[in-house]
Amino acid sequence: MLAQDCVNFARILLATPGGSTTRWTDAQLITLTDRAVKFAVARVRFPETRLTIAATPAGQQEYAMPEMHEVKRVYVNGQICVLVYGSIDTLEGRQALVEDQTGSGVQAPGSGGPPGAGGMMQPSWVMQTPVSYPFINNWGVPAPIAQPWGAGSRPRAYLRGGSIGVVPAPGASSYLVVEGVRVPTTLQNLTDAVVVPDNFMDAIGWKMCEYAQMADDSAQSADQRNYAGQKAEMEIRYLRTWKRQYSLDDGQIYPATDRSNYRFGLNRYYGEEGGSAW
């Protein structure tokens, strides 16, 4: 789907067919298309994209990313970097009132730590020596999502504003892969590709009409604007349902059922396959 397709559809809804005397120029409708696409992607969180970042120079800890709505997975040279919820605060143990100060030494060049002379009483993640990925570590399962950083931990990823950092930093040129939902690139031409599939067309078209009707202050325009906004929201709700069905994502991860004991909801299952629940 191209920006031209969205502009053509919006012209039909707005009863402005085009030409030299039309009320809405192509440039104006491209701008409305761009905002409507970004609105839809932000509400539906689709599509998921993959960013590949050259992790150079060696030892650099943080890397700039394009604007993201959501980061789902991070890899360095194919090795999983566990996403840290709480980012740097979690690495330093604020969630457990640890406020780690067990590190000592001098930060490696390229460290994402705060500027300073180093020495004693430093957060240990700041002092972590860069390594070559993938690397062997001695942390078992489950993955360290909420634990402060410690020696021997699995590689972890954190967010700082528009940048992503990995601990330990890559000690050699590597590829950092980030998967998630990014803010779409700004549309500028009718021939620009729109990142969403065709079933987003109605949501985009109605949102464009809602934006366009803001230019009028008559009662009829207000009714049209409100109607278009309601239609856009209805389409967004449909797309959210479609996305859950498309991605097999109902908002939860089911537990493994090949264990001798596990809990699901209010029931506890135990024993061999076919065992009872209570």
PDB file of C-alpha atoms in Angstrom:
ATOM      1  CA  MET A   1       0.000   0.000   0.000  1.00  0.00           C
ATOM      2  CA  LEU A   2       1.271   3.451  -0.964  1.00  0.00           C
ATOM      3  CA  ALA A   3       0.529   6.912   0.427  1.00  0.00           C
ATOM      4  CA  GLN A   4      -1.302   7.569  -2.860  1.00  0.00           C
ATOM      5  CA  ASP A   5      -3.852   4.865  -1.992  1.00  0.00           C
ATOM      6  CA  CYS A   6      -4.655   6.526   1.335  1.00  0.00           C
ATOM      7  CA  VAL A   7      -4.894   9.966  -0.272  1.00  0.00           C
ATOM      8  CA  ASN A   8      -7.271   8.661  -2.964  1.00  0.00           C
ATOM      9  CA  PHE A   9      -9.511   7.012  -0.353  1.00  0.00           C
ATOM     10  CA  ALA A  10      -9.578  10.140   1.825  1.00  0.00           C
ATOM     11  CA  ARG A  11     -10.519  12.302  -1.170  1.00  0.00           C
ATOM     12  CA  ILE A  12     -13.572  10.109  -1.731  1.00  0.00           C
ATOM     13  CA  LEU A  13     -14.632  10.392   1.910  1.00  0.00           C
ATOM     14  CA  LEU A  14     -14.014  14.157   1.916  1.00  0.00           C
ATOM     15  CA  ALA A  15     -15.705  14.679  -1.480  1.00  0.00           C
ATOM     16  CA  THR A  16     -12.625  16.494  -2.789  1.00  0.00           C
ATOM     17  CA  PRO A  17     -11.663  14.723  -6.019  1.00  0.00           C
ATOM     18  CA  GLY A  18      -8.471  16.672  -6.674  1.00  0.00           C
ATOM     19  CA  GLY A  19      -7.195  18.906  -9.437  1.00  0.00           C
ATOM     20  CA  SER A  20      -5.738  22.399  -9.424  1.00  0.00           C
ATOM     21  CA  THR A  21      -8.661  23.962  -7.535  1.00  0.00           C
ATOM     22  CA  THR A  22      -9.175  21.304  -4.909  1.00  0.00           C
ATOM     23  CA  ARG A  23      -9.374  22.301  -1.268  1.00  0.00           C
ATOM     24  CA  TRP A  24      -6.816  19.738  -0.096  1.00  0.00           C
ATOM     25  CA  THR A  25      -3.502  19.520  -1.901  1.00  0.00           C
ATOM     26  CA  ASP A  26      -1.623  16.243  -2.197  1.00  0.00           C
ATOM     27  CA  ALA A  27       1.057  17.581   0.142  1.00  0.00           C
ATOM     28  CA  GLN A  28      -1.530  18.360   2.823  1.00  0.00           C
ATOM     29  CA  LEU A  29      -3.154  14.946   2.533  1.00  0.00           C
ATOM     30  CA  ILE A  30       0.235  13.224   2.655  1.00  0.00           C
ATOM     31  CA  THR A  31       0.785  14.972   5.993  1.00  0.00           C
ATOM     32  CA  LEU A  32      -2.611  13.772   7.230  1.00  0.00           C
ATOM     33  CA  THR A  33      -1.817  10.268   5.980  1.00  0.00           C
ATOM     34  CA  ASP A  34       1.461  10.283   7.874  1.00  0.00           C
ATOM     35  CA  ARG A  35      -0.214  11.328  11.126  1.00  0.00           C
ATOM     36  CA  ALA A  36      -3.040   8.807  10.698  1.00  0.00           C
ATOM     37  CA  VAL A  37      -0.600   5.951  10.031  1.00  0.00           C
ATOM     38  CA  LYS A  38       1.437   6.854  13.099  1.00  0.00           C
ATOM     39  CA  PHE A  39      -1.763   7.065  15.142  1.00  0.00           C
ATOM     40  CA  ALA A  40      -2.841   3.575  14.024  1.00  0.00           C
ATOM     41  CA  VAL A  41       0.556   1.974  14.624  1.00  0.00           C
ATOM     42  CA  ALA A  42       0.760   3.522  18.103  1.00  0.00           C
ATOM     43  CA  ARG A  43      -2.694   2.217  19.073  1.00  0.00           C
ATOM     44  CA  VAL A  44      -2.446  -1.261  17.522  1.00  0.00           C
ATOM     45  CA  ARG A  45       1.310  -1.832  18.030  1.00  0.00           C
ATOM     46  CA  PHE A  46       1.691  -3.396  14.601  1.00  0.00           C
ATOM     47  CA  PRO A  47       3.724  -4.241  12.567  1.00  0.00           C
ATOM     48  CA  GLU A  48       6.735  -5.643  14.392  1.00  0.00           C
ATOM     49  CA  THR A  49      10.071  -4.789  12.782  1.00  0.00           C
ATOM     50  CA  ARG A  50      13.709  -5.832  13.131  1.00  0.00           C
ATOM     51  CA  LEU A  51      16.529  -3.321  13.463  1.00  0.00           C
ATOM     52  CA  THR A  52      20.112  -4.390  12.844  1.00  0.00           C
ATOM     53  CA  ILE A  53      22.695  -2.060  14.364  1.00  0.00           C
ATOM     54  CA  ALA A  54      26.418  -2.377  13.742  1.00  0.00           C
ATOM     55  CA  ALA A  55      27.834  -2.499  17.276  1.00  0.00           C
ATOM     56  CA  THR A  56      30.993  -0.539  16.592  1.00  0.00           C
ATOM     57  CA  PRO A  57      33.474   0.538  17.784  1.00  0.00           C
ATOM     58  CA  ALA A  58      34.391  -2.354  20.060  1.00  0.00           C
ATOM     59  CA  GLY A  59      33.570  -1.663  23.705  1.00  0.00           C
ATOM     60  CA  GLN A  60      30.734   0.797  23.062  1.00  0.00           C
ATOM     61  CA  GLN A  61      27.861   0.111  25.425  1.00  0.00           C
ATOM     62  CA  GLU A  62      24.972   2.256  24.180  1.00  0.00           C
ATOM     63  CA  TYR A  63      23.574   2.692  20.660  1.00  0.00           C
ATOM     64  CA  ALA A  64      21.053   5.142  19.230  1.00  0.00           C
ATOM     65  CA  MET A  65      17.769   3.727  17.955  1.00  0.00           C
ATOM     66  CA  PRO A  66      14.973   5.189  15.856  1.00  0.00           C
ATOM     67  CA  GLU A  67      11.851   6.118  17.797  1.00  0.00           C
ATOM     68  CA  MET A  68      10.274   2.972  19.226  1.00  0.00           C
ATOM     69  CA  HIS A  69       6.870   2.207  20.714  1.00  0.00           C
ATOM     70  CA  GLU A  70       7.992  -1.110  22.154  1.00  0.00           C
ATOM     71  CA  VAL A  71      11.140  -3.208  22.357  1.00  0.00           C
ATOM     72  CA  LYS A  72      10.366  -6.927  22.471  1.00  0.00           C
ATOM     73  CA  ARG A  73      13.665  -8.776  21.955  1.00  0.00           C
ATOM     74  CA  VAL A  74      17.377  -7.951  21.830  1.00  0.00           C
ATOM     75  CA  TYR A  75      20.261 -10.078  20.496  1.00  0.00           C
ATOM     76  CA  VAL A  76      23.994  -9.552  20.095  1.00  0.00           C
ATOM     77  CA  ASN A  77      25.535 -11.841  17.477  1.00  0.00           C
ATOM     78  CA  GLY A  78      22.513 -14.085  17.940  1.00  0.00           C
ATOM     79  CA  GLN A  79      22.774 -14.379  21.737  1.00  0.00           C
ATOM     80  CA  ILE A  80      19.710 -13.292  23.705  1.00  0.00           C
ATOM     81  CA  CYS A  81      20.136 -10.177  25.830  1.00  0.00           C
ATOM     82  CA  VAL A  82      17.593 -10.292  28.637  1.00  0.00           C
ATOM     83  CA  LEU A  83      15.486  -7.122  28.654  1.00  0.00           C
ATOM     84  CA  VAL A  84      15.749  -5.368  32.026  1.00  0.00           C
ATOM     85  CA  TYR A  85      12.431  -3.981  33.240  1.00  0.00           C
ATOM     86  CA  GLY A  86      13.326  -0.817  35.098  1.00  0.00           C
ATOM     87  CA  SER A  87      16.507  -0.504  33.047  1.00  0.00           C
ATOM     88  CA  ILE A  88      19.454   1.052  34.920  1.00  0.00           C
ATOM     89  CA  ASP A  89      17.525   1.288  38.199  1.00  0.00           C
ATOM     90  CA  THR A  90      17.116  -2.504  38.154  1.00  0.00           C
ATOM     91  CA  LEU A  91      20.754  -3.097  37.217  1.00  0.00           C
ATOM     92  CA  GLU A  92      21.776  -1.045  40.245  1.00  0.00           C
ATOM     93  CA  GLY A  93      19.302  -2.785  42.554  1.00  0.00           C
ATOM     94  CA  ARG A  94      16.998   0.084  43.409  1.00  0.00           C
ATOM     95  CA  GLN A  95      14.012  -2.306  43.404  1.00  0.00           C
ATOM     96  CA  ALA A  96      15.637  -4.181  46.316  1.00  0.00           C
ATOM     97  CA  LEU A  97      17.080  -1.081  48.046  1.00  0.00           C
ATOM     98  CA  VAL A  98      20.548  -2.324  47.102  1.00  0.00           C
ATOM     99  CA  GLU A  99      21.812   0.766  45.227  1.00  0.00           C
ATOM    100  CA  ASP A 100      24.874  -1.265  44.238  1.00  0.00           C
ATOM    101  CA  GLN A 101      28.302   0.194  45.029  1.00  0.00           C
ATOM    102  CA  THR A 102      30.403  -2.964  44.850  1.00  0.00           C
ATOM    103  CA  GLY A 103      32.284  -2.094  41.660  1.00  0.00           C
ATOM    104  CA  SER A 104      35.818  -0.784  41.683  1.00  0.00           C
ATOM    105  CA  GLY A 105      38.294   0.253  39.052  1.00  0.00           C
ATOM    106  CA  VAL A 106      38.090   2.473  36.002  1.00  0.00           C
ATOM    107  CA  GLN A 107      35.270   2.427  33.474  1.00  0.00           C
ATOM    108  CA  ALA A 108      36.177   0.910  30.127  1.00  0.00           C
ATOM    109  CA  PRO A 109      36.191   3.313  27.158  1.00  0.00           C
ATOM    110  CA  GLY A 110      32.683   3.461  25.708  1.00  0.00           C
ATOM    111  CA  SER A 111      30.961   2.644  29.002  1.00  0.00           C
ATOM    112  CA  GLY A 112      27.422   3.926  29.510  1.00  0.00           C
ATOM    113  CA  GLY A 113      28.156   4.767  33.139  1.00  0.00           C
ATOM    114  CA  PRO A 114      28.167   8.293  34.567  1.00  0.00           C
ATOM    115  CA  PRO A 115      31.307  10.386  34.060  1.00  0.00           C
ATOM    116  CA  GLY A 116      33.789  10.236  36.900  1.00  0.00           C
ATOM    117  CA  ALA A 117      37.280   9.211  37.894  1.00  0.00           C
ATOM    118  CA  GLY A 118      36.182   5.708  38.883  1.00  0.00           C
ATOM    119  CA  GLY A 119      37.925   3.943  41.702  1.00  0.00           C
ATOM    120  CA  MET A 120      35.829   2.587  44.566  1.00  0.00           C
ATOM    121  CA  MET A 121      32.110   2.458  45.352  1.00  0.00           C
ATOM    122  CA  GLN A 122      30.901   2.255  41.757  1.00  0.00           C
ATOM    123  CA  PRO A 123      27.877   0.375  40.339  1.00  0.00           C
ATOM    124  CA  SER A 124      29.228  -2.990  39.193  1.00  0.00           C
ATOM    125  CA  TRP A 125      27.508  -2.895  35.766  1.00  0.00           C
ATOM    126  CA  VAL A 126      29.540   0.220  34.919  1.00  0.00           C
ATOM    127  CA  MET A 127      32.796  -1.647  35.565  1.00  0.00           C
ATOM    128  CA  GLN A 128      31.895  -4.767  33.598  1.00  0.00           C
ATOM    129  CA  THR A 129      34.678  -5.685  31.173  1.00  0.00           C
ATOM    130  CA  PRO A 130      33.556  -5.848  27.498  1.00  0.00           C
ATOM    131  CA  VAL A 131      33.350  -9.381  26.073  1.00  0.00           C
ATOM    132  CA  SER A 132      33.097 -11.008  22.649  1.00  0.00           C
ATOM    133  CA  TYR A 133      29.601 -12.284  21.864  1.00  0.00           C
ATOM    134  CA  PRO A 134      28.305 -14.922  22.124  1.00  0.00           C
ATOM    135  CA  PHE A 135      29.872 -15.821  25.466  1.00  0.00           C
ATOM    136  CA  ILE A 136      29.335 -18.546  28.041  1.00  0.00           C
ATOM    137  CA  ASN A 137      27.938 -17.519  31.423  1.00  0.00           C
ATOM    138  CA  ASN A 138      27.080 -19.455  34.550  1.00  0.00           C
ATOM    139  CA  TRP A 139      23.580 -18.082  35.190  1.00  0.00           C
ATOM    140  CA  GLY A 140      20.879 -20.724  34.928  1.00  0.00           C
ATOM    141  CA  VAL A 141      17.132 -20.239  34.688  1.00  0.00           C
ATOM    142  CA  PRO A 142      14.973 -18.320  35.159  1.00  0.00           C
ATOM    143  CA  ALA A 143      16.579 -15.388  33.356  1.00  0.00           C
ATOM    144  CA  PRO A 144      17.636 -12.447  35.591  1.00  0.00           C
ATOM    145  CA  ILE A 145      14.815  -9.999  34.874  1.00  0.00           C
ATOM    146  CA  ALA A 146      14.628  -8.247  38.250  1.00  0.00           C
ATOM    147  CA  GLN A 147      18.020  -8.993  39.799  1.00  0.00           C
ATOM    148  CA  PRO A 148      20.780  -6.387  40.144  1.00  0.00           C
ATOM    149  CA  TRP A 149      23.770  -6.893  37.870  1.00  0.00           C
ATOM    150  CA  GLY A 150      26.369  -9.330  39.126  1.00  0.00           C
ATOM    151  CA  ALA A 151      29.431 -11.130  37.827  1.00  0.00           C
ATOM    152  CA  GLY A 152      28.549 -14.177  35.739  1.00  0.00           C
ATOM    153  CA  SER A 153      25.110 -12.865  34.818  1.00  0.00           C
ATOM    154  CA  ARG A 154      23.577 -13.414  31.416  1.00  0.00           C
ATOM    155  CA  PRO A 155      23.889 -10.504  28.951  1.00  0.00           C
ATOM    156  CA  ARG A 156      21.224  -7.901  29.595  1.00  0.00           C
ATOM    157  CA  ALA A 157      19.767  -4.969  27.696  1.00  0.00           C
ATOM    158  CA  TYR A 158      18.468  -1.668  29.077  1.00  0.00           C
ATOM    159  CA  LEU A 159      16.871   1.461  27.629  1.00  0.00           C
ATOM    160  CA  ARG A 160      17.965   5.049  28.168  1.00  0.00           C
ATOM    161  CA  GLY A 161      15.799   7.506  26.293  1.00  0.00           C
ATOM    162  CA  GLY A 162      16.263   6.859  22.579  1.00  0.00           C
ATOM    163  CA  SER A 163      19.270   4.586  23.125  1.00  0.00           C
ATOM    164  CA  ILE A 164      19.694   0.941  24.007  1.00  0.00           C
ATOM    165  CA  GLY A 165      22.571  -0.414  26.066  1.00  0.00           C
ATOM    166  CA  VAL A 166      23.898  -3.932  26.584  1.00  0.00           C
ATOM    167  CA  VAL A 167      25.835  -5.329  29.541  1.00  0.00           C
ATOM    168  CA  PRO A 168      28.533  -6.474  29.063  1.00  0.00           C
ATOM    169  CA  ALA A 169      29.420  -4.190  26.170  1.00  0.00           C
ATOM    170  CA  PRO A 170      30.514  -5.998  22.989  1.00  0.00           C
ATOM    171  CA  GLY A 171      34.286  -6.321  23.083  1.00  0.00           C
ATOM    172  CA  ALA A 172      34.528  -6.804  19.318  1.00  0.00           C
ATOM    173  CA  SER A 173      32.595  -5.528  16.320  1.00  0.00           C
ATOM    174  CA  SER A 174      29.184  -7.192  16.515  1.00  0.00           C
ATOM    175  CA  TYR A 175      25.618  -6.967  15.261  1.00  0.00           C
ATOM    176  CA  LEU A 176      22.998  -5.740  17.708  1.00  0.00           C
ATOM    177  CA  VAL A 177      19.483  -6.813  16.688  1.00  0.00           C
ATOM    178  CA  VAL A 178      16.438  -5.122  18.217  1.00  0.00           C
ATOM    179  CA  GLU A 179      12.951  -6.428  17.481  1.00  0.00           C
ATOM    180  CA  GLY A 180       9.837  -4.458  18.342  1.00  0.00           C
ATOM    181  CA  VAL A 181       7.392  -1.829  17.108  1.00  0.00           C
ATOM    182  CA  ARG A 182       8.944   1.368  15.811  1.00  0.00           C
ATOM    183  CA  VAL A 183       7.409   4.718  14.925  1.00  0.00           C
ATOM    184  CA  PRO A 184       6.918   4.686  11.131  1.00  0.00           C
ATOM    185  CA  THR A 185       9.183   6.772   8.931  1.00  0.00           C
ATOM    186  CA  THR A 186       7.585  10.091   7.965  1.00  0.00           C
ATOM    187  CA  LEU A 187       5.755   9.977   4.632  1.00  0.00           C
ATOM    188  CA  GLN A 188       6.794  12.663   2.150  1.00  0.00           C
ATOM    189  CA  ASN A 189       5.711  11.503  -1.310  1.00  0.00           C
ATOM    190  CA  LEU A 190       2.683   9.823  -2.868  1.00  0.00           C
ATOM    191  CA  THR A 191       4.924   6.941  -3.906  1.00  0.00           C
ATOM    192  CA  ASP A 192       6.169   6.239  -0.356  1.00  0.00           C
ATOM    193  CA  ALA A 193       5.227   2.811   0.954  1.00  0.00           C
ATOM    194  CA  VAL A 194       2.985   2.671   4.030  1.00  0.00           C
ATOM    195  CA  VAL A 195       4.256   0.173   6.606  1.00  0.00           C
ATOM    196  CA  VAL A 196       0.832  -1.204   7.570  1.00  0.00           C
ATOM    197  CA  PRO A 197      -1.210  -3.739   5.552  1.00  0.00           C
ATOM    198  CA  ASP A 198      -4.308  -2.922   3.527  1.00  0.00           C
ATOM    199  CA  ASN A 199      -6.740  -3.750   6.334  1.00  0.00           C
ATOM    200  CA  PHE A 200      -5.573  -0.543   8.075  1.00  0.00           C
ATOM    201  CA  MET A 201      -7.004   1.557   5.224  1.00  0.00           C
ATOM    202  CA  ASP A 202     -10.359   2.317   6.868  1.00  0.00           C
ATOM    203  CA  ALA A 203      -8.779   3.376  10.155  1.00  0.00           C
ATOM    204  CA  ILE A 204      -6.330   5.626   8.300  1.00  0.00           C
ATOM    205  CA  GLY A 205      -8.989   7.115   6.025  1.00  0.00           C
ATOM    206  CA  TRP A 206     -11.427   7.943   8.813  1.00  0.00           C
ATOM    207  CA  LYS A 207      -8.654   9.417  10.966  1.00  0.00           C
ATOM    208  CA  MET A 208      -7.603  11.622   8.050  1.00  0.00           C
ATOM    209  CA  CYS A 209     -11.198  12.850   7.773  1.00  0.00           C
ATOM    210  CA  GLU A 210     -11.301  13.633  11.482  1.00  0.00           C
ATOM    211  CA  TYR A 211      -8.128  15.698  11.163  1.00  0.00           C
ATOM    212  CA  ALA A 212      -9.397  17.424   8.018  1.00  0.00           C
ATOM    213  CA  GLN A 213     -12.730  18.431   9.544  1.00  0.00           C
ATOM    214  CA  MET A 214     -10.891  20.348  12.272  1.00  0.00           C
ATOM    215  CA  ALA A 215     -10.411  23.093   9.659  1.00  0.00           C
ATOM    216  CA  ASP A 216     -14.145  23.967   9.828  1.00  0.00           C
ATOM    217  CA  ASP A 217     -16.060  25.314  12.795  1.00  0.00           C
ATOM    218  CA  SER A 218     -19.623  24.796  11.571  1.00  0.00           C
ATOM    219  CA  ALA A 219     -22.053  22.527  13.389  1.00  0.00           C
ATOM    220  CA  GLN A 220     -22.220  20.207  10.372  1.00  0.00           C
ATOM    221  CA  SER A 221     -18.433  19.915  10.268  1.00  0.00           C
ATOM    222  CA  ALA A 222     -18.378  19.137  13.982  1.00  0.00           C
ATOM    223  CA  ASP A 223     -20.875  16.312  13.425  1.00  0.00           C
ATOM    224  CA  GLN A 224     -18.792  14.966  10.540  1.00  0.00           C
ATOM    225  CA  ARG A 225     -15.610  15.214  12.592  1.00  0.00           C
ATOM    226  CA  ASN A 226     -17.175  13.354  15.522  1.00  0.00           C
ATOM    227  CA  TYR A 227     -18.585  10.674  13.232  1.00  0.00           C
ATOM    228  CA  ALA A 228     -15.205  10.183  11.534  1.00  0.00           C
ATOM    229  CA  GLY A 229     -13.483   9.967  14.937  1.00  0.00           C
ATOM    230  CA  GLN A 230     -15.944   7.320  16.117  1.00  0.00           C
ATOM    231  CA  LYS A 231     -15.431   5.301  12.932  1.00  0.00           C
ATOM    232  CA  ALA A 232     -11.650   5.519  13.353  1.00  0.00           C
ATOM    233  CA  GLU A 233     -11.889   4.229  16.937  1.00  0.00           C
ATOM    234  CA  MET A 234     -14.158   1.367  15.831  1.00  0.00           C
ATOM    235  CA  GLU A 235     -11.586   0.357  13.228  1.00  0.00           C
ATOM    236  CA  ILE A 236      -8.776   0.545  15.791  1.00  0.00           C
ATOM    237  CA  ARG A 237     -10.704  -1.827  18.080  1.00  0.00           C
ATOM    238  CA  TYR A 238     -11.186  -4.236  15.186  1.00  0.00           C
ATOM    239  CA  LEU A 239      -7.475  -4.072  14.325  1.00  0.00           C
ATOM    240  CA  ARG A 240      -6.474  -4.793  17.925  1.00  0.00           C
ATOM    241  CA  THR A 241      -8.604  -7.948  17.841  1.00  0.00           C
ATOM    242  CA  TRP A 242      -7.185  -8.882  14.448  1.00  0.00           C
ATOM    243  CA  LYS A 243      -3.635  -8.402  15.728  1.00  0.00           C
ATOM    244  CA  ARG A 244      -4.234 -10.708  18.715  1.00  0.00           C
ATOM    245  CA  GLN A 245      -5.599 -13.390  16.416  1.00  0.00           C
ATOM    246  CA  TYR A 246      -2.892 -12.880  13.807  1.00  0.00           C
ATOM    247  CA  SER A 247      -0.027 -13.073  16.284  1.00  0.00           C
ATOM    248  CA  LEU A 248      -1.585 -15.746  18.534  1.00  0.00           C
ATOM    249  CA  ASP A 249      -1.149 -13.284  21.374  1.00  0.00           C
ATOM    250  CA  ASP A 250      -3.881 -13.172  23.992  1.00  0.00           C
ATOM    251  CA  GLY A 251      -1.795 -11.282  26.506  1.00  0.00           C
ATOM    252  CA  GLN A 252      -0.445 -14.192  28.536  1.00  0.00           C
ATOM    253  CA  ILE A 253       2.151 -16.926  28.273  1.00  0.00           C
ATOM    254  CA  TYR A 254       0.812 -20.369  29.041  1.00  0.00           C
ATOM    255  CA  PRO A 255       2.713 -22.513  31.527  1.00  0.00           C
ATOM    256  CA  ALA A 256       4.496 -25.678  30.532  1.00  0.00           C
ATOM    257  CA  THR A 257       2.247 -28.646  31.267  1.00  0.00           C
ATOM    258  CA  ASP A 258       4.884 -31.382  31.207  1.00  0.00           C
ATOM    259  CA  ARG A 259       5.967 -30.689  34.792  1.00  0.00           C
ATOM    260  CA  SER A 260       4.900 -32.787  37.775  1.00  0.00           C
ATOM    261  CA  ASN A 261       3.452 -29.787  39.601  1.00  0.00           C
ATOM    262  CA  TYR A 262       2.229 -26.437  38.320  1.00  0.00           C
ATOM    263  CA  ARG A 263      -0.491 -23.894  38.968  1.00  0.00           C
ATOM    264  CA  PHE A 264      -2.915 -22.549  36.366  1.00  0.00           C
ATOM    265  CA  GLY A 265      -5.469 -20.016  37.533  1.00  0.00           C
ATOM    266  CA  LEU A 266      -6.911 -21.218  40.844  1.00  0.00           C
ATOM    267  CA  ASN A 267      -6.117 -24.865  40.138  1.00  0.00           C
ATOM    268  CA  ARG A 268      -2.990 -26.766  41.153  1.00  0.00           C
ATOM    269  CA  TYR A 269      -2.029 -29.757  38.985  1.00  0.00           C
ATOM    270  CA  TYR A 270       0.239 -32.526  40.244  1.00  0.00           C
ATOM    271  CA  GLY A 271       1.334 -36.059  39.495  1.00  0.00           C
ATOM    272  CA  GLU A 272       1.905 -37.836  36.218  1.00  0.00           C
ATOM    273  CA  GLU A 273       0.219 -37.016  32.939  1.00  0.00           C
ATOM    274  CA  GLY A 274      -3.507 -37.194  33.434  1.00  0.00           C
ATOM    275  CA  GLY A 275      -3.159 -36.455  37.167  1.00  0.00           C
ATOM    276  CA  SER A 276      -5.782 -34.641  39.170  1.00  0.00           C
ATOM    277  CA  ALA A 277      -6.257 -30.990  40.006  1.00  0.00           C
ATOM    278  CA  TRP A 278      -7.358 -29.369  43.233  1.00  0.00           C
TER     279      TRP A 278
END
